[in-house]
PDB file of C-alpha atoms in Angstrom:
ATOM      1  CA  MET O 236    -119.274  64.254  79.019  1.00 81.00           C
ATOM      2  CA  ALA O 237    -122.473  62.963  79.743  1.00 82.00           C
ATOM      3  CA  LEU O 238    -122.939  61.469  76.366  1.00 83.00           C
ATOM      4  CA  TYR O 239    -119.257  59.768  77.355  1.00 86.00           C
ATOM      5  CA  ASN O 240    -120.708  59.243  80.552  1.00 88.00           C
ATOM      6  CA  GLN O 241    -123.110  56.691  78.313  1.00 91.00           C
ATOM      7  CA  ILE O 242    -120.812  54.544  76.317  1.00 92.00           C
ATOM      8  CA  PRO O 243    -119.615  51.839  78.787  1.00 92.00           C
ATOM      9  CA  GLN O 244    -124.074  51.431  79.323  1.00 94.00           C
ATOM     10  CA  LEU O 245    -123.977  51.544  75.545  1.00 94.00           C
ATOM     11  CA  ILE O 246    -121.215  48.255  76.076  1.00 94.00           C
ATOM     12  CA  LEU O 247    -122.636  46.771  78.893  1.00 95.00           C
ATOM     13  CA  ALA O 248    -125.820  46.693  75.750  1.00 95.00           C
ATOM     14  CA  ARG O 249    -124.185  45.661  73.228  1.00 90.00           C
ATOM     15  CA  ASN O 250    -122.763  42.679  75.274  1.00 89.00           C
ATOM     16  CA  ASN O 251    -125.655  41.235  76.904  1.00 91.00           C
ATOM     17  CA  TYR O 252    -127.322  41.443  72.966  1.00 86.00           C
ATOM     18  CA  ARG O 253    -124.589  39.834  71.969  1.00 81.00           C
ATOM     19  CA  ILE O 254    -125.042  36.978  75.034  1.00 83.00           C
ATOM     20  CA  ALA O 255    -128.676  36.666  74.876  1.00 84.00           C
ATOM     21  CA  GLN O 256    -128.255  35.483  71.016  1.00 78.00           C
ATOM     22  CA  LEU O 257    -125.217  32.990  71.863  1.00 78.00           C
ATOM     23  CA  THR O 258    -127.020  31.355  73.979  1.00 83.00           C
ATOM     24  CA  LEU O 259    -130.126  31.586  71.649  1.00 81.00           C
ATOM     25  CA  ALA O 260    -127.741  29.743  68.859  1.00 78.00           C
ATOM     26  CA  LYS O 261    -126.779  27.562  71.146  1.00 80.00           C
ATOM     27  CA  THR O 262    -130.417  26.519  72.467  1.00 85.00           C
ATOM     28  CA  LEU O 263    -131.320  25.762  68.639  1.00 81.00           C
ATOM     29  CA  GLY O 264    -128.450  23.665  68.208  1.00 79.00           C
ATOM     30  CA  LEU O 265    -126.654  26.394  65.537  1.00 76.00           C
ATOM     31  CA  ASP O 266    -122.845  26.002  64.434  1.00 69.00           C
ATOM     32  CA  LEU O 267    -121.126  28.044  67.218  1.00 68.00           C
ATOM     33  CA  THR O 268    -117.665  27.692  65.579  1.00 65.00           C
ATOM     34  CA  PRO O 269    -115.293  30.445  66.653  1.00 58.00           C
ATOM     35  CA  LEU O 270    -114.096  30.380  62.654  1.00 62.00           C
ATOM     36  CA  ARG O 271    -117.245  32.222  61.956  1.00 62.00           C
ATOM     37  CA  GLY O 272    -116.271  35.525  62.961  1.00 64.00           C
ATOM     38  CA  VAL O 273    -117.901  37.783  66.063  1.00 62.00           C
ATOM     39  CA  GLN O 274    -121.052  37.009  65.066  1.00 65.00           C
ATOM     40  CA  PRO O 275    -123.350  34.567  66.128  1.00 63.00           C
ATOM     41  CA  PRO O 276    -124.966  31.961  63.361  1.00 63.00           C
ATOM     42  CA  LEU O 277    -128.466  34.130  63.527  1.00 67.00           C
ATOM     43  CA  GLU O 278    -130.168  36.695  61.947  1.00 71.00           C
ATOM     44  CA  VAL O 279    -133.373  37.224  63.517  1.00 71.00           C
ATOM     45  CA  ARG O 280    -136.073  38.948  61.223  1.00 83.00           C
ATOM     46  CA  GLY O 281    -139.842  40.263  61.867  1.00 87.00           C
ATOM     47  CA  GLU O 282    -141.691  40.213  65.281  1.00 88.00           C
ATOM     48  CA  MET O 283    -142.777  38.083  68.028  1.00 81.00           C
ATOM     49  CA  PRO O 284    -145.497  38.390  69.683  1.00 88.00           C
ATOM     50  CA  TYR O 285    -146.272  37.844  73.225  1.00 85.00           C
ATOM     51  CA  ASN O 286    -149.418  37.706  74.819  1.00 88.00           C
ATOM     52  CA  PRO O 287    -149.304  37.719  78.552  1.00 88.00           C
ATOM     53  CA  ARG O 288    -151.546  34.986  80.623  1.00 86.00           C
ATOM     54  CA  ASP O 289    -153.429  36.321  83.553  1.00 91.00           C
ATOM     55  CA  ILE O 290    -153.046  33.305  85.977  1.00 92.00           C
ATOM     56  CA  SER O 291    -152.354  33.311  89.394  1.00 93.00           C
ATOM     57  CA  LEU O 292    -149.607  31.159  90.882  1.00 93.00           C
ATOM     58  CA  VAL O 293    -152.185  28.545  92.725  1.00 93.00           C
ATOM     59  CA  GLN O 294    -154.122  28.157  89.855  1.00 93.00           C
ATOM     60  CA  ALA O 295    -150.557  27.677  87.991  1.00 90.00           C
ATOM     61  CA  ILE O 296    -149.040  25.065  89.893  1.00 86.00           C
ATOM     62  CA  GLU O 297    -152.442  23.283  89.468  1.00 87.00           C
ATOM     63  CA  VAL O 298    -152.513  23.808  85.662  1.00 88.00           C
ATOM     64  CA  ALA O 299    -149.042  21.847  86.243  1.00 84.00           C
ATOM     65  CA  LYS O 300    -149.838  18.901  88.178  1.00 83.00           C
ATOM     66  CA  GLU O 301    -152.407  18.387  86.091  1.00 85.00           C
ATOM     67  CA  ARG O 302    -150.572  18.200  82.843  1.00 85.00           C
ATOM     68  CA  ARG O 303    -147.496  16.584  84.393  1.00 82.00           C
ATOM     69  CA  PRO O 304    -147.456  14.234  87.005  1.00 76.00           C
ATOM     70  CA  PHE O 305    -144.416  13.717  88.504  1.00 74.00           C
ATOM     71  CA  LEU O 306    -145.193  17.065  89.855  1.00 68.00           C
ATOM     72  CA  LYS O 307    -147.740  15.769  92.391  1.00 66.00           C
ATOM     73  CA  GLN O 308    -145.024  13.202  93.447  1.00 69.00           C
ATOM     74  CA  ALA O 309    -142.128  15.823  94.010  1.00 64.00           C
ATOM     75  CA  PRO O 310    -141.570  16.687  97.565  1.00 66.00           C
ATOM     76  CA  ARG O 311    -142.249  19.896  98.355  1.00 64.00           C
ATOM     77  CA  GLN O 312    -140.571  22.756  99.744  1.00 61.00           C
ATOM     78  CA  ARG O 313    -140.824  24.974 102.382  1.00 56.00           C
TER      79      ARG O 313
END
């Protein structure tokens, strides 16, 4: 019975994975015609390493202002 209770979560995970693939394919400008079938035209190989940065929010905002001058002119929201 426990196995059958997990099936909806498996379906949800598969759907979320497919949506993520379709979103990535659309972002990359790949062909998304419905005639291709249910799978997006995307085949992922290998790994993409993630190196987290240890930076505070205040530092991140200052770096953004330095690198993107238009952010200095943006109105502040409080």
